[in-house]
RNA sequence: GCCGAGGUGGCAGAAUGGUUAAUGCGACGGACUGCAGAUCCGUUUCCUGGGGGUUCGAUUCCCUCCCUCGGCUCCA
């Protein structure tokens, strides 16, 4: 198992990672509340944690990755009521749409996506435990957490409850003993989904579904908890209070990881600001590789500003440069080559460099997942290969694979260099014939006809590239 | 007000107590081309928010001020 370090929001420093029971690692990431469609800000966080899980897997850990789905909360109910939909059906629909997008994005490391409402028995059991231990009380059909009882409340966020602006956004609730107390069980309102409980019909409050899930799947303590920076308070703070209060064991989590926000012209992307770019739109316009590249091209803890006109266009250009040698290698390797025609060996210094690069890539990522630095290293490799691309044809498969190994790393860990199926294979004969016609036109100096054919193919989504007397073609890049 | 994260070239965005502060985008020049695009090569000196301090040396460590963003019970 490779050693690595990670920034822990609780201690506010980069610390060496020590697993609780190696090689297993429990990773819990706060997932979506699918009140609406997912946007590009959400995807940033989840792509990053996908890379974390991929890296740990590569390094020999056995990761159990769980992402909860808060499929019922005030917002879901509110949104459903506005459209006359059933709340659970609405969140289910949005979640399924997110899963389609996330699969397209190559997010493939999450083992479970538990729905909050599938854990009602666990939630009720936890609430009973909290009441027995004096951390919660029933009042008017609801149950509230006694924040004052949990001395460590505020350790993660640095917030002190007595400093919270009273009444800022805290609902004034006469059933609560103290304003900072929060609901772990909410008394049912007619027309809303509700479950029976010792305190009457109701539904779970926020925060508690996560601890119910992790207590069940990981036990009272686990390794890594991730999420967006905006969840630190009150959500993660409250999770700690709920779990440690219920079990008496601490700490709930050994390392808290928080991803920076994606901003839009300096402001956080959120529905209420009206500056949301739906993930599905960005995927359609630029494809998954460009988006992944864009996210991973910044450090995960830095804020990343998203400019709808510029950001992904720039990422597209940069990714094209980065991936061109990778594509060429894959293309040659995927082609049938006559027996004995390609036996060349790669220069020894290149092979050595490729091997050394893999180590450097792992080492870079092992320092708090510096994906940006890893990408810079991969750019270096592409610069090395780019001028030699035309000499690759003679190399043996084994030699080509050696030169490809840094890109294989990028594919395995970063999820880049995955070639999109273009569905153009059946077109190939037609395109080749058209190109041949253009070549004949060029041969007799009829450039008007040649350019007409080129423009026609371009309009059909095929770009031509004249080099060294031959003409290559490829599907036009998405723009 | 309190808590937290940031401020780096035209732009995006890394890193480090120490030679020319990475990488990319863009721009400019060249090669290639019938032309264009794509590609390849080269150039892009003057960039670390302001002010103090520690140090032989600070972008990095400390203090302070300014600005931006996030959180302060809906948030990835």
Coordinates of C-alpha atoms (C1' of nucleotides) in Angstrom, one line a residue:
Chain A
X1 CA 0.0 0.0 0.0
X2 CA 1.4 3.3 -1.0
X3 CA 1.6 5.9 1.7
X4 CA -0.1 9.2 1.0
X5 CA -1.1 12.4 2.8
X6 CA -4.3 14.3 2.8
X7 CA -5.5 17.6 4.1
X8 CA -7.8 17.1 7.0
X9 CA -10.3 19.9 7.7
X10 CA -10.5 19.0 11.3
X11 CA -6.8 19.5 12.1
X12 CA -6.4 22.0 9.3
X13 CA -3.2 20.4 8.0
X14 CA -1.9 17.8 5.6
X15 CA -1.5 14.6 7.5
X16 CA -0.2 11.1 6.5
X17 CA -3.1 8.8 6.0
X18 CA -3.3 5.8 8.4
X19 CA -6.2 3.4 7.7
X20 CA -8.1 2.0 10.6
X21 CA -8.0 -1.6 9.3
X22 CA -5.8 -1.9 6.3
X23 CA -6.2 -2.6 3.5
X24 CA -9.8 -1.6 3.8
X25 CA -10.7 2.1 3.6
X26 CA -14.2 3.5 4.3
X27 CA -15.0 6.5 2.2
X28 CA -18.2 8.3 2.7
X29 CA -19.1 11.3 0.5
X30 CA -22.2 13.4 1.0
X31 CA -24.2 13.0 -2.2
X32 CA -26.9 14.9 -3.8
X33 CA -30.2 16.1 -2.5
X34 CA -31.9 15.5 -5.8
X35 CA -34.5 18.3 -5.5
X36 CA -33.4 19.4 -9.0
X37 CA -31.1 18.4 -11.8
X38 CA -27.4 18.3 -11.1
X39 CA -25.2 21.1 -12.2
X40 CA -21.5 21.4 -13.1
X41 CA -20.6 22.5 -9.6
X42 CA -21.9 19.2 -8.1
X43 CA -20.0 17.2 -10.6
X44 CA -16.7 18.9 -9.6
X45 CA -16.9 17.4 -6.2
X46 CA -17.9 13.9 -7.3
X47 CA -15.3 13.7 -10.0
X48 CA -12.7 14.5 -7.5
X49 CA -13.7 11.9 -5.0
X50 CA -13.9 9.4 -7.9
X51 CA -10.2 10.1 -8.4
X52 CA -9.5 9.6 -4.7
X53 CA -11.1 6.2 -4.8
X54 CA -9.4 5.3 -8.1
X55 CA -6.0 6.3 -6.7
X56 CA -6.5 4.4 -3.4
X57 CA -7.5 1.3 -5.5
X58 CA -4.4 1.6 -7.5
X59 CA -2.3 2.0 -4.4
X60 CA -3.5 -1.3 -2.9
X61 CA -6.3 -0.2 -0.6
X62 CA -9.7 -1.8 -0.7
X63 CA -12.1 1.1 -0.8
X64 CA -15.7 0.9 0.2
X65 CA -17.2 4.1 -1.2
X66 CA -20.6 5.2 -0.2
X67 CA -22.6 8.2 -1.3
X68 CA -25.9 8.9 0.3
X69 CA -28.9 10.3 -1.5
X70 CA -31.0 12.6 0.6
X71 CA -34.1 11.8 -1.3
X72 CA -36.5 13.5 1.2
X73 CA -36.1 16.8 2.8
X74 CA -37.8 20.2 3.1
X75 CA -36.6 21.3 -0.3
X76 CA -37.6 18.1 -2.1
X77 CA -41.1 18.4 -0.6
X78 CA -41.3 22.1 -1.5
X79 CA -40.2 21.5 -5.1
X80 CA -42.6 18.5 -5.5
X81 CA -45.5 20.5 -4.1
X82 CA -44.8 23.3 -6.6
X83 CA -45.2 20.9 -9.5
X84 CA -47.8 18.6 -7.9
X85 CA -45.4 15.7 -8.0
X86 CA -44.8 13.0 -5.4
X87 CA -41.7 14.0 -3.4
X88 CA -40.1 10.6 -3.5
X89 CA -40.8 10.1 -7.2
X90 CA -39.3 13.6 -7.9
X91 CA -36.1 12.9 -6.1
X92 CA -35.8 9.4 -7.6
X93 CA -36.2 10.8 -11.1
X94 CA -33.6 13.5 -10.5
X95 CA -31.2 11.0 -9.0
X96 CA -31.5 8.7 -11.9
X97 CA -30.7 11.5 -14.3
X98 CA -27.6 12.3 -12.2
X99 CA -26.5 8.7 -12.4
X100 CA -26.7 8.7 -16.1
X101 CA -24.6 11.9 -16.3
X102 CA -22.1 10.7 -13.7
X103 CA -21.6 7.4 -15.6
X104 CA -21.0 9.4 -18.7
X105 CA -18.4 11.4 -16.7
X106 CA -16.7 8.2 -15.8
X107 CA -17.6 8.2 -12.1
X108 CA -17.5 4.5 -11.4
X109 CA -16.0 4.0 -8.0
X110 CA -19.1 4.4 -5.8
X111 CA -20.2 1.1 -4.4
X112 CA -23.5 2.2 -2.8
X113 CA -25.9 5.1 -3.2
X114 CA -28.2 4.5 -0.2
X115 CA -31.5 6.4 -0.1
X116 CA -32.2 8.1 3.2
X117 CA -35.7 6.7 3.3
X118 CA -34.3 3.2 3.1
X119 CA -32.7 3.6 6.5
X120 CA -35.7 4.6 8.6
X121 CA -35.2 1.7 11.1
X122 CA -31.6 2.7 11.6
X123 CA -32.5 6.3 12.0
X124 CA -35.2 5.5 14.6
X125 CA -32.7 3.3 16.5
X126 CA -30.1 6.0 16.5
X127 CA -32.7 8.5 17.8
X128 CA -33.6 6.2 20.6
X129 CA -30.0 5.9 21.5
X130 CA -29.6 9.6 21.6
X131 CA -32.6 10.1 23.8
X132 CA -31.4 7.4 26.2
X133 CA -28.0 9.0 26.5
X134 CA -29.5 12.4 27.0
X135 CA -28.5 14.0 23.7
X136 CA -32.0 14.4 22.3
X137 CA -35.5 15.1 23.5
X138 CA -39.0 14.7 22.1
X139 CA -41.2 17.7 21.8
X140 CA -44.5 18.2 20.1
X141 CA -44.1 15.1 18.0
X142 CA -40.5 16.0 16.9
X143 CA -37.2 15.1 18.3
X144 CA -34.4 17.6 18.7
X145 CA -30.7 17.3 19.3
X146 CA -29.4 19.1 22.4
X147 CA -26.4 20.9 21.0
X148 CA -25.3 22.2 24.3
X149 CA -24.8 18.7 25.6
X150 CA -22.1 17.9 23.0
X151 CA -19.1 19.8 24.1
X152 CA -17.1 19.3 20.9
X153 CA -19.8 20.9 18.8
X154 CA -18.0 23.5 16.6
X155 CA -14.7 21.7 16.5
X156 CA -14.8 21.1 12.8
X157 CA -16.1 24.4 11.6
X158 CA -14.7 26.7 14.3
X159 CA -18.2 27.9 14.9
X160 CA -19.3 28.6 18.4
X161 CA -23.0 28.3 18.9
X162 CA -23.1 31.4 21.1
X163 CA -21.6 33.4 18.3
X164 CA -24.1 32.3 15.7
X165 CA -26.2 35.2 14.6
X166 CA -29.4 34.5 16.4
X167 CA -32.4 34.2 14.2
X168 CA -30.3 34.7 11.0
X169 CA -31.7 31.6 9.4
X170 CA -32.6 29.6 12.3
X171 CA -36.3 29.0 12.2
X172 CA -37.9 30.2 15.4
X173 CA -39.4 27.0 16.8
X174 CA -41.1 27.1 20.2
X175 CA -40.8 23.3 20.4
X176 CA -37.0 23.7 20.7
X177 CA -35.4 24.2 24.1
X178 CA -32.5 26.1 22.6
X179 CA -32.3 27.9 19.2
X180 CA -29.2 25.9 18.1
X181 CA -30.9 22.6 18.7
X182 CA -31.8 20.9 15.4
X183 CA -34.5 18.4 14.4
X184 CA -33.5 14.8 14.1
X185 CA -37.1 13.7 13.6
X186 CA -39.8 16.0 12.2
X187 CA -43.4 15.5 13.1
X188 CA -45.5 14.8 10.0
X189 CA -47.4 17.4 8.2
X190 CA -50.5 16.2 6.4
X191 CA -49.8 15.2 2.8
X192 CA -46.1 14.6 3.3
X193 CA -44.4 11.2 3.4
X194 CA -44.3 9.9 7.0
X195 CA -43.3 6.9 8.9
X196 CA -44.5 5.6 12.3
X197 CA -42.3 6.3 15.3
X198 CA -42.4 6.2 19.1
X199 CA -43.0 9.9 18.9
X200 CA -45.8 9.8 16.3
X201 CA -45.7 9.8 12.5
X202 CA -42.9 11.8 11.0
X203 CA -39.8 11.9 8.8
X204 CA -36.1 12.1 9.4
X205 CA -34.4 15.5 9.9
X206 CA -31.4 16.5 7.9
X207 CA -27.9 15.2 9.0
X208 CA -29.1 12.0 10.6
X209 CA -29.5 9.8 7.5
X210 CA -25.8 10.0 6.9
X211 CA -24.8 8.8 10.3
X212 CA -27.5 6.1 10.2
X213 CA -26.0 4.9 7.0
X214 CA -22.4 5.0 8.1
X215 CA -23.1 3.4 11.4
X216 CA -24.6 0.6 9.6
X217 CA -22.1 0.2 6.8
X218 CA -18.9 1.3 8.4
X219 CA -19.5 1.2 12.2
X220 CA -18.9 3.9 14.7
X221 CA -15.6 5.0 13.2
X222 CA -14.3 5.2 9.7
X223 CA -11.5 6.7 7.6
X224 CA -12.5 9.3 5.1
X225 CA -15.5 11.6 4.9
X226 CA -15.8 13.9 1.9
X227 CA -18.1 16.6 0.6
X228 CA -18.2 20.2 -0.6
X229 CA -16.8 22.9 1.5
X230 CA -20.3 24.3 2.0
X231 CA -21.3 21.3 4.1
X232 CA -18.9 21.8 6.9
X233 CA -21.4 23.7 8.9
X234 CA -23.9 22.7 10.0
X235 CA -24.1 19.4 8.2
X236 CA -20.8 17.7 9.1
X237 CA -20.6 19.4 12.5
X238 CA -24.0 17.8 13.2
X239 CA -23.0 14.4 11.9
X240 CA -20.2 14.3 14.4
X241 CA -22.6 15.3 17.2
X242 CA -25.1 12.7 16.2
X243 CA -22.8 9.8 15.7
X244 CA -20.5 10.4 18.6
X245 CA -23.4 11.2 20.8
X246 CA -25.2 8.0 19.9
X247 CA -22.2 5.7 20.1
X248 CA -20.0 7.3 22.7
X249 CA -17.1 6.5 20.3
X250 CA -14.8 9.1 18.8
X251 CA -13.7 10.3 16.4
X252 CA -16.4 9.4 13.9
X253 CA -14.1 10.2 11.0
X254 CA -10.3 10.2 10.9
X255 CA -9.9 12.6 7.9
X256 CA -12.4 15.2 6.7
X257 CA -11.9 16.2 3.1
X258 CA -13.7 19.2 1.6
X259 CA -13.7 20.2 -2.0
X260 CA -13.7 23.9 -3.1
X261 CA -16.7 25.5 -4.7
X262 CA -17.1 26.0 -8.4
X263 CA -18.0 29.6 -8.8
X264 CA -19.7 31.6 -11.5
X265 CA -18.0 35.0 -12.0
X266 CA -17.0 34.8 -8.4
X267 CA -20.2 33.6 -7.0
X268 CA -21.1 30.1 -5.9
X269 CA -23.2 28.3 -8.4
X270 CA -26.6 27.8 -6.9
X271 CA -30.2 27.7 -7.9
X272 CA -31.1 30.6 -5.8
X273 CA -28.6 32.9 -7.6
X274 CA -29.9 31.7 -10.9
X275 CA -26.4 31.0 -12.3
X276 CA -26.7 27.3 -12.7
X277 CA -25.2 25.4 -15.6
X278 CA -26.9 22.0 -15.8
X279 CA -24.4 19.2 -16.0
X280 CA -26.3 17.6 -18.8
X281 CA -25.9 20.7 -20.9
X282 CA -22.1 20.9 -20.3
X283 CA -21.8 17.2 -21.1
X284 CA -23.7 17.6 -24.3
X285 CA -21.7 20.7 -25.4
X286 CA -18.2 19.5 -24.5
X287 CA -18.2 15.8 -23.7
X288 CA -17.0 14.1 -20.5
X289 CA -13.3 14.2 -21.0
X290 CA -13.1 18.0 -21.4
X291 CA -15.2 18.4 -18.2
X292 CA -13.1 16.0 -16.2
X293 CA -10.0 17.6 -17.5
X294 CA -11.3 21.0 -16.5
X295 CA -12.1 19.9 -12.9
X296 CA -8.8 18.1 -12.4
X297 CA -6.8 20.9 -13.8
X298 CA -7.2 22.8 -10.6
X299 CA -6.4 21.8 -7.1
X300 CA -9.5 20.3 -5.4
X301 CA -9.4 22.7 -2.5
X302 CA -9.1 25.9 -4.5
X303 CA -12.1 27.8 -5.6
X304 CA -12.6 27.3 -9.4
X305 CA -14.2 30.0 -11.4
X306 CA -16.4 28.8 -14.2
X307 CA -16.9 31.0 -17.2
X308 CA -19.5 29.6 -19.5
X309 CA -17.9 31.0 -22.6
X310 CA -14.3 30.6 -21.8
X311 CA -13.6 27.8 -19.3
X312 CA -14.6 24.8 -21.2
X313 CA -13.4 26.1 -24.5
X314 CA -10.0 26.6 -23.1
X315 CA -10.1 23.2 -21.4
X316 CA -11.0 21.7 -24.8
X317 CA -8.0 23.1 -26.5
X318 CA -5.7 22.1 -23.7
X319 CA -7.1 18.6 -23.5
X320 CA -6.8 18.2 -27.3
X321 CA -3.1 19.0 -27.0
X322 CA -2.6 16.7 -24.1
X323 CA -4.5 13.7 -25.5
X324 CA -3.3 13.8 -29.1
X325 CA -0.3 11.5 -28.6
X326 CA -2.4 9.2 -26.5
X327 CA -5.0 9.0 -29.2
X328 CA -2.4 8.3 -31.8
X329 CA -0.9 5.5 -29.8
X330 CA -4.2 4.0 -29.2
X331 CA -5.1 4.3 -32.8
X332 CA -2.0 2.5 -34.0
X333 CA -2.4 -0.2 -31.4
X334 CA -6.0 -0.7 -32.4
X335 CA -5.2 -1.1 -36.0
X336 CA -4.4 -4.5 -37.7
X337 CA -0.8 -4.3 -38.8
X338 CA 0.8 -6.8 -41.1
X339 CA 2.9 -9.5 -39.4
X340 CA 6.5 -8.5 -39.0
X341 CA 6.0 -4.9 -40.2
X342 CA 6.3 -3.3 -36.9
X343 CA 9.2 -4.6 -34.8
X344 CA 11.0 -1.4 -33.8
X345 CA 12.0 -0.8 -30.2
X346 CA 11.4 2.5 -28.5
X347 CA 14.6 4.4 -27.6
X348 CA 15.8 3.2 -24.2
X349 CA 15.8 6.7 -22.7
X350 CA 12.1 7.1 -23.6
X351 CA 11.2 3.8 -22.1
X352 CA 13.1 4.7 -18.9
X353 CA 11.4 8.1 -18.8
X354 CA 8.0 6.5 -19.2
X355 CA 8.6 4.3 -16.2
X356 CA 10.0 7.0 -14.1
X357 CA 7.0 9.2 -14.9
X358 CA 4.6 6.7 -13.5
X359 CA 6.3 6.9 -10.2
X360 CA 6.3 10.6 -10.2
X361 CA 2.7 10.7 -11.0
X362 CA 1.8 8.5 -8.1
X363 CA 4.1 10.5 -5.8
X364 CA 2.4 13.7 -6.9
X365 CA -1.0 12.4 -6.3
X366 CA 0.0 11.0 -2.9
X367 CA 0.6 14.6 -1.7
X368 CA -3.0 15.6 -1.1
X369 CA -4.2 14.6 -4.5
X370 CA -2.5 17.2 -6.6
X371 CA -4.2 16.4 -9.9
X372 CA -3.1 19.7 -11.4
X373 CA 0.6 18.8 -10.9
X374 CA 0.0 15.3 -12.3
X375 CA -1.6 16.8 -15.4
X376 CA 1.4 19.2 -15.8
X377 CA 3.6 16.1 -15.8
X378 CA 1.4 14.4 -18.5
X379 CA 1.7 17.5 -20.6
X380 CA 5.5 17.1 -20.4
X381 CA 5.1 13.6 -21.7
X382 CA 2.9 14.7 -24.6
X383 CA 5.5 17.4 -25.5
X384 CA 8.1 14.6 -25.5
X385 CA 6.1 12.4 -27.8
X386 CA 4.6 15.0 -30.1
X387 CA 7.6 15.5 -32.4
X388 CA 8.1 11.8 -32.7
X389 CA 4.6 10.8 -33.6
X390 CA 5.2 10.2 -37.2
X391 CA 7.9 7.7 -36.4
X392 CA 5.7 5.6 -34.2
X393 CA 4.3 3.4 -37.0
X394 CA 7.3 1.1 -37.1
X395 CA 7.4 0.4 -33.4
X396 CA 6.3 -3.0 -32.0
X397 CA 3.1 -3.2 -29.9
X398 CA 5.2 -3.8 -26.8
X399 CA 7.2 -0.6 -27.5
X400 CA 4.1 1.4 -28.1
X401 CA 2.5 0.2 -24.9
X402 CA 5.6 1.3 -23.0
X403 CA 5.2 4.8 -24.5
X404 CA 1.5 4.7 -23.6
X405 CA 2.0 3.8 -20.0
X406 CA 1.8 7.4 -18.6
X407 CA -1.5 7.8 -20.4
X408 CA -2.7 4.4 -19.0
X409 CA -2.0 5.9 -15.6
X410 CA -4.0 9.0 -16.5
X411 CA -6.9 6.7 -17.7
X412 CA -6.8 4.5 -14.6
X413 CA -6.5 7.3 -12.0
X414 CA -7.8 10.5 -13.5
X415 CA -10.3 8.9 -15.8
X416 CA -8.9 10.8 -18.8
X417 CA -7.9 9.6 -22.3
X418 CA -11.0 7.5 -22.5
X419 CA -11.9 7.6 -26.2
X420 CA -15.5 8.4 -26.9
X421 CA -17.2 6.0 -29.2
X422 CA -17.7 8.0 -32.4
X423 CA -19.9 5.5 -34.2
X424 CA -18.1 6.4 -37.4
X425 CA -16.8 3.0 -38.3
X426 CA -19.6 2.2 -40.8
X427 CA -18.9 5.6 -42.4
X428 CA -15.3 4.9 -43.1
X429 CA -15.6 3.5 -46.6
X430 CA -17.8 6.4 -47.7
X431 CA -15.4 8.9 -46.2
X432 CA -12.4 7.2 -47.7
X433 CA -14.0 7.2 -51.2
X434 CA -14.9 10.9 -50.8
X435 CA -11.3 11.7 -49.8
X436 CA -10.1 9.8 -52.8
X437 CA -12.3 11.9 -55.0
X438 CA -10.9 15.0 -53.4
X439 CA -7.3 13.7 -54.0
X440 CA -8.0 13.3 -57.7
X441 CA -9.4 16.8 -57.9
X442 CA -6.3 18.1 -56.2
X443 CA -4.1 16.1 -58.4
X444 CA -5.5 17.8 -61.5
X445 CA -5.3 21.2 -59.8
X446 CA -9.0 21.6 -59.4
X447 CA -8.8 23.2 -55.9
X448 CA -12.3 24.7 -56.1
X449 CA -13.7 21.1 -56.2
X450 CA -11.3 19.9 -53.6
X451 CA -12.2 22.7 -51.2
X452 CA -15.9 22.1 -51.9
X453 CA -15.5 18.4 -50.9
X454 CA -13.6 19.4 -47.8
X455 CA -16.3 21.9 -46.8
X456 CA -19.0 19.3 -47.4
X457 CA -17.3 16.8 -45.2
X458 CA -16.7 19.4 -42.5
X459 CA -20.4 20.2 -42.5
X460 CA -21.1 16.5 -42.1
X461 CA -18.8 16.5 -39.0
X462 CA -15.6 15.1 -40.6
X463 CA -12.4 17.1 -40.5
X464 CA -9.6 16.5 -42.9
X465 CA -5.9 16.9 -42.2
X466 CA -3.4 16.9 -45.1
X467 CA 0.0 15.8 -43.9
X468 CA 2.9 14.3 -45.8
X469 CA 1.0 13.6 -49.0
X470 CA -1.7 11.6 -47.1
X471 CA -5.0 12.8 -45.8
X472 CA -6.2 11.8 -42.3
X473 CA -9.8 12.3 -41.2
X474 CA -11.4 12.4 -37.8
X475 CA -14.8 13.4 -36.4
X476 CA -15.0 17.1 -35.7
X477 CA -14.5 18.0 -32.1
X478 CA -17.5 19.1 -30.1
X479 CA -17.5 22.8 -29.5
Chain B
rG1 C1' -20.0 40.7 13.5
rC2 C1' -18.0 35.5 14.0
rC3 C1' -15.7 31.1 11.5
rG4 C1' -13.2 29.3 7.1
rA5 C1' -10.9 29.4 2.1
rG6 C1' -8.4 32.4 -1.3
rG7 C1' -5.5 37.0 -3.7
rU8 C1' 0.4 34.5 -8.5
rG9 C1' 1.8 36.8 -15.9
rG10 C1' -3.0 39.1 -21.1
rC11 C1' -6.2 34.8 -19.1
rA12 C1' -6.7 30.0 -16.4
rG13 C1' -3.9 27.9 -12.6
rA14 C1' 0.5 25.0 -9.8
rA15 C1' 4.8 25.0 -6.6
rU16 C1' 8.9 26.1 -3.3
rG17 C1' 12.9 29.1 2.8
rG18 C1' 17.6 29.7 -2.3
rU19 C1' 19.9 29.1 -9.7
rU20 C1' 15.7 31.6 -15.5
rA21 C1' 8.1 30.9 -10.3
rA22 C1' 5.5 24.9 -13.4
rU23 C1' 1.8 23.7 -16.9
rG24 C1' -1.9 25.2 -20.2
rC25 C1' -4.8 28.8 -23.1
rG26 C1' -4.0 33.1 -25.9
rA27 C1' -0.6 36.1 -28.8
rC28 C1' 3.6 36.5 -32.2
rG29 C1' 7.3 34.3 -35.6
rG30 C1' 8.7 29.9 -38.4
rA31 C1' 8.1 24.8 -40.7
rC32 C1' 4.5 22.1 -43.4
rU33 C1' 0.3 23.1 -47.1
rG34 C1' -2.2 24.9 -53.6
rC35 C1' -4.8 27.6 -49.6
rA36 C1' -6.8 27.0 -44.9
rG37 C1' -7.2 24.2 -40.6
rA38 C1' -4.8 20.8 -37.8
rU39 C1' 0.1 19.5 -36.5
rC40 C1' 5.3 20.4 -35.3
rC41 C1' 9.3 24.0 -33.8
rG42 C1' 10.6 28.7 -31.5
rU43 C1' 9.5 33.4 -28.8
rU44 C1' 6.2 35.5 -25.0
rU45 C1' 12.3 40.1 -20.5
rC46 C1' 8.8 43.6 -16.8
rC47 C1' 3.7 38.5 -12.7
rU48 C1' 3.4 36.2 -6.1
rG49 C1' -2.8 42.2 -3.0
rG50 C1' -0.5 46.7 0.5
rG51 C1' 2.7 47.5 4.7
rG52 C1' 5.9 45.8 8.5
rG53 C1' 8.9 41.7 10.8
rU54 C1' 12.2 37.0 11.2
rU55 C1' 16.3 35.4 7.7
rC56 C1' 22.5 35.7 4.4
rG57 C1' 18.0 35.0 1.4
rA58 C1' 10.5 35.3 1.7
rU59 C1' 6.1 34.2 -3.2
rU60 C1' 6.7 30.5 1.0
rC61 C1' 7.2 31.6 8.0
rC62 C1' 5.1 35.6 11.7
rC63 C1' 2.1 40.3 12.5
rU64 C1' -1.2 43.8 10.4
rC65 C1' -4.3 46.0 6.8
rC66 C1' -7.2 45.8 2.1
rC67 C1' -10.1 42.9 -1.3
rU68 C1' -12.9 38.4 -3.1
rC69 C1' -15.5 34.0 -2.1
rG70 C1' -17.9 30.3 1.1
rG71 C1' -20.5 29.2 5.9
rC72 C1' -23.3 31.2 10.1
rU73 C1' -29.4 25.5 10.4
rC74 C1' -31.5 24.7 2.0
rC75 C1' -26.5 23.8 -0.4
rA76 C1' -21.3 19.5 -3.9

